[in-house]
Short mmCIF file of C-alpha atoms in Angstrom, two decimals:
data_model
loop_
_atom_site.label_atom_id
_atom_site.label_comp_id
_atom_site.label_asym_id
_atom_site.label_seq_id
_atom_site.Cartn_x
_atom_site.Cartn_y
_atom_site.Cartn_z
CA ARG A 1 -11.38 9.59 34.36
CA ALA A 2 -9.15 6.68 33.51
CA ASN A 3 -8.24 4.91 30.41
CA THR A 4 -8.13 1.42 31.70
CA ARG A 5 -6.43 -1.11 29.38
CA SER A 6 -7.43 -4.67 29.69
CA ASN A 7 -6.45 -7.39 27.13
CA ASP A 8 -5.62 -4.64 24.23
CA THR A 9 -9.23 -3.07 24.59
CA THR A 10 -9.22 0.36 25.88
CA LEU A 11 -12.48 1.12 27.86
CA HIS A 12 -12.99 4.81 29.05
CA ILE A 13 -14.35 4.60 32.49
CA GLU A 14 -14.43 6.60 35.59
CA THR A 15 -13.16 5.56 39.10
CA THR A 16 -15.72 5.73 41.75
CA THR A 17 -13.34 5.40 44.74
CA THR A 18 -9.88 6.74 45.73
CA THR A 19 -9.63 4.31 48.72
CA SER A 20 -8.73 1.21 46.60
CA LYS A 21 -7.47 0.61 43.32
CA PRO A 22 -10.28 0.00 40.64
CA ILE A 23 -10.31 -3.46 39.00
CA ILE A 24 -11.21 -4.45 35.63
CA HIS A 25 -10.27 -7.55 33.85
CA ALA A 26 -11.68 -9.05 30.60
CA VAL A 27 -13.67 -12.36 30.76
CA ILE A 28 -14.27 -12.38 26.88
CA LYS A 29 -12.29 -9.76 25.12
CA ASP A 30 -14.33 -6.90 23.65
CA ARG A 31 -17.59 -8.47 25.06
CA ILE A 32 -17.56 -9.04 28.98
CA TYR A 33 -15.71 -7.51 31.55
CA VAL A 34 -15.80 -7.63 35.40
CA ALA A 35 -15.29 -4.55 37.28
CA GLN A 36 -15.10 -2.90 40.49
CA GLY A 37 -14.79 0.63 41.77
CA LEU A 38 -15.52 1.94 38.38
CA ARG A 39 -18.40 4.05 36.87
CA VAL A 40 -19.20 3.06 33.38
CA PRO A 41 -20.04 5.90 31.11
CA PRO A 42 -23.66 6.96 29.88
CA GLU A 43 -25.24 4.09 27.73
CA LYS A 44 -24.60 6.13 24.57
CA THR A 45 -21.12 4.69 24.38
CA ARG A 46 -19.87 1.31 23.39
CA VAL A 47 -19.65 0.23 26.90
CA ARG A 48 -22.57 -0.77 29.02
CA ALA A 49 -22.94 -1.55 32.65
CA PHE A 50 -24.40 -4.68 33.66
CA ALA A 51 -25.52 -6.08 37.05
CA PRO A 52 -27.93 -8.87 37.74
CA SER A 53 -31.33 -8.47 39.07
CA ASN A 54 -31.94 -8.86 42.85
CA ALA A 55 -33.56 -12.57 41.69
CA VAL A 56 -29.67 -13.67 41.55
CA ARG A 57 -28.85 -12.23 44.88
CA TYR A 58 -27.48 -14.54 47.68
CA HIS A 59 -29.77 -14.58 50.87
CA PRO A 60 -27.43 -15.38 53.78
CA PHE A 61 -28.27 -17.38 56.66
CA CYS A 62 -25.72 -15.75 59.14
CA ASP A 63 -22.28 -14.37 58.08
CA ASP A 64 -22.07 -16.34 54.82
CA PHE A 65 -22.40 -14.53 51.38
CA GLY A 66 -22.48 -17.34 48.68
CA PRO A 67 -21.93 -19.12 46.66
CA MET A 68 -25.41 -18.85 44.64
CA ASN A 69 -27.71 -21.74 44.32
CA LEU A 70 -27.99 -23.33 40.78
CA SER A 71 -31.26 -21.45 40.18
CA SER A 72 -29.52 -17.91 40.63
CA VAL A 73 -26.78 -19.34 38.25
CA ILE A 74 -29.17 -20.16 35.60
CA ARG A 75 -31.15 -16.88 36.15
CA PHE A 76 -27.73 -14.94 35.81
CA ILE A 77 -26.72 -16.73 32.66
CA GLN A 78 -30.06 -15.94 31.00
CA GLU A 79 -30.00 -12.25 32.14
CA LEU A 80 -26.19 -11.85 30.88
CA GLU A 81 -27.21 -13.78 27.43
CA GLY A 82 -30.23 -11.24 27.08
CA GLU A 83 -28.08 -8.27 27.70
CA LEU A 84 -25.41 -9.44 25.14
CA GLY A 85 -28.09 -10.22 22.58
CA ARG A 86 -29.88 -6.78 23.04
CA HIS A 87 -26.55 -4.91 22.64
CA ALA A 88 -24.55 -6.85 20.26
CA GLY A 89 -22.23 -3.87 19.45
CA SER A 90 -21.31 -3.11 22.96
CA ALA A 91 -19.07 -4.44 25.64
CA LEU A 92 -20.81 -5.24 28.85
CA VAL A 93 -18.88 -4.37 32.19
CA TYR A 94 -20.21 -6.42 34.99
CA VAL A 95 -19.83 -3.96 38.00
CA ALA A 96 -19.39 -5.81 41.07
CA GLU A 97 -20.87 -4.81 44.28
CA GLY A 98 -18.08 -3.28 46.64
CA GLY A 99 -15.96 -5.27 48.82
CA ARG A 100 -14.31 -8.74 48.67
CA ARG A 101 -17.48 -10.60 49.00
CA GLY A 102 -19.21 -8.72 45.93
CA LEU A 103 -16.25 -9.31 43.71
CA THR A 104 -16.18 -13.16 44.78
CA ASN A 105 -19.69 -13.47 44.01
CA ALA A 106 -19.07 -11.84 40.60
CA VAL A 107 -16.14 -14.02 39.64
CA PHE A 108 -18.24 -17.31 40.88
CA LEU A 109 -21.16 -16.09 38.54
CA LEU A 110 -18.81 -15.21 35.61
CA GLY A 111 -16.96 -18.45 36.00
CA ALA A 112 -19.97 -20.51 36.26
CA TYR A 113 -21.32 -18.55 32.84
CA MET A 114 -17.95 -19.81 31.23
CA LEU A 115 -18.42 -23.29 32.54
CA ILE A 116 -21.96 -23.72 31.05
CA GLN A 117 -22.41 -21.25 28.36
CA HIS A 118 -19.03 -21.51 26.71
CA ASP A 119 -18.02 -25.13 27.75
CA MET A 120 -14.87 -23.94 29.15
CA SER A 121 -12.86 -26.55 31.48
CA ALA A 122 -12.42 -25.66 35.11
CA ASP A 123 -8.70 -25.17 34.60
CA GLY A 124 -9.57 -22.67 31.92
CA VAL A 125 -11.80 -20.91 34.22
CA CYS A 126 -9.08 -20.77 37.15
CA SER A 127 -6.65 -19.33 34.55
CA LEU A 128 -9.17 -16.85 33.39
CA PHE A 129 -9.84 -15.55 37.07
CA GLY A 130 -6.33 -16.12 38.17
CA TRP A 131 -5.90 -12.66 39.05
CA ALA A 132 -8.57 -12.86 41.61
CA THR A 133 -6.39 -13.83 44.56
CA GLY A 134 -5.25 -12.60 48.12
CA GLY A 135 -7.10 -9.48 49.33
CA LEU A 136 -9.22 -9.26 46.23
CA VAL A 137 -11.73 -11.95 47.16
CA GLU A 138 -12.75 -13.83 50.19
CA GLU A 139 -13.24 -17.70 50.56
CA TYR A 140 -16.76 -19.08 50.85
CA ARG A 141 -17.47 -20.09 54.48
CA ASP A 142 -19.80 -22.01 56.32
CA ALA A 143 -23.28 -20.77 57.26
CA THR A 144 -23.03 -20.76 60.85
CA TYR A 145 -23.58 -18.41 63.79
CA THR A 146 -20.33 -19.18 65.30
CA ARG A 147 -16.92 -17.80 64.10
CA ALA A 148 -15.24 -19.79 61.63
CA ASP A 149 -12.25 -21.71 62.63
CA PHE A 150 -11.03 -22.75 59.21
#
C-alpha cells in the first residue's frame, strides 16, 4: 500500500506491479488523475477508478495503437463527464492500460478532454503532461505492415 502524493493531494492506492514504478499524476487537482500500475481502493472511498468503455478503444490496422478518432474522443469526454457528475465528491483516477501504448492513449484522451471541455491551450496541455516523456510513452506510428523507419 502506498501513499501517493500528487500536487498536494494524498491518495491511498496500492501498487499492482513490482517491475516498474507506479505512475500517478493530477490532471485536475482533487478531481482527475491518470495512473498506471496502481489499484484504486474500493468504491466506498473518496477515490474512484475510471476506465473508458470498449467503444473508446482504438482498433489497430497493423502495429499501430492510436490516436483515437474524433468519435472516440467525444465518447470519452461524455463518459468522463458522466462519471464526474455522478461522483461529485470523489476524485477519479483514470487507470491506464499497461505499457507505454496504454499510457500514451490515456494521455492523448485526457489532453483532448482538457482542450475541448476546459478550453485549455495546446501549450497548457503540453505543460500539464510534460512528465510523459522518454520511456513512459510511445510516439504514434504509421499504420503499415512494414517496420517503421522513422
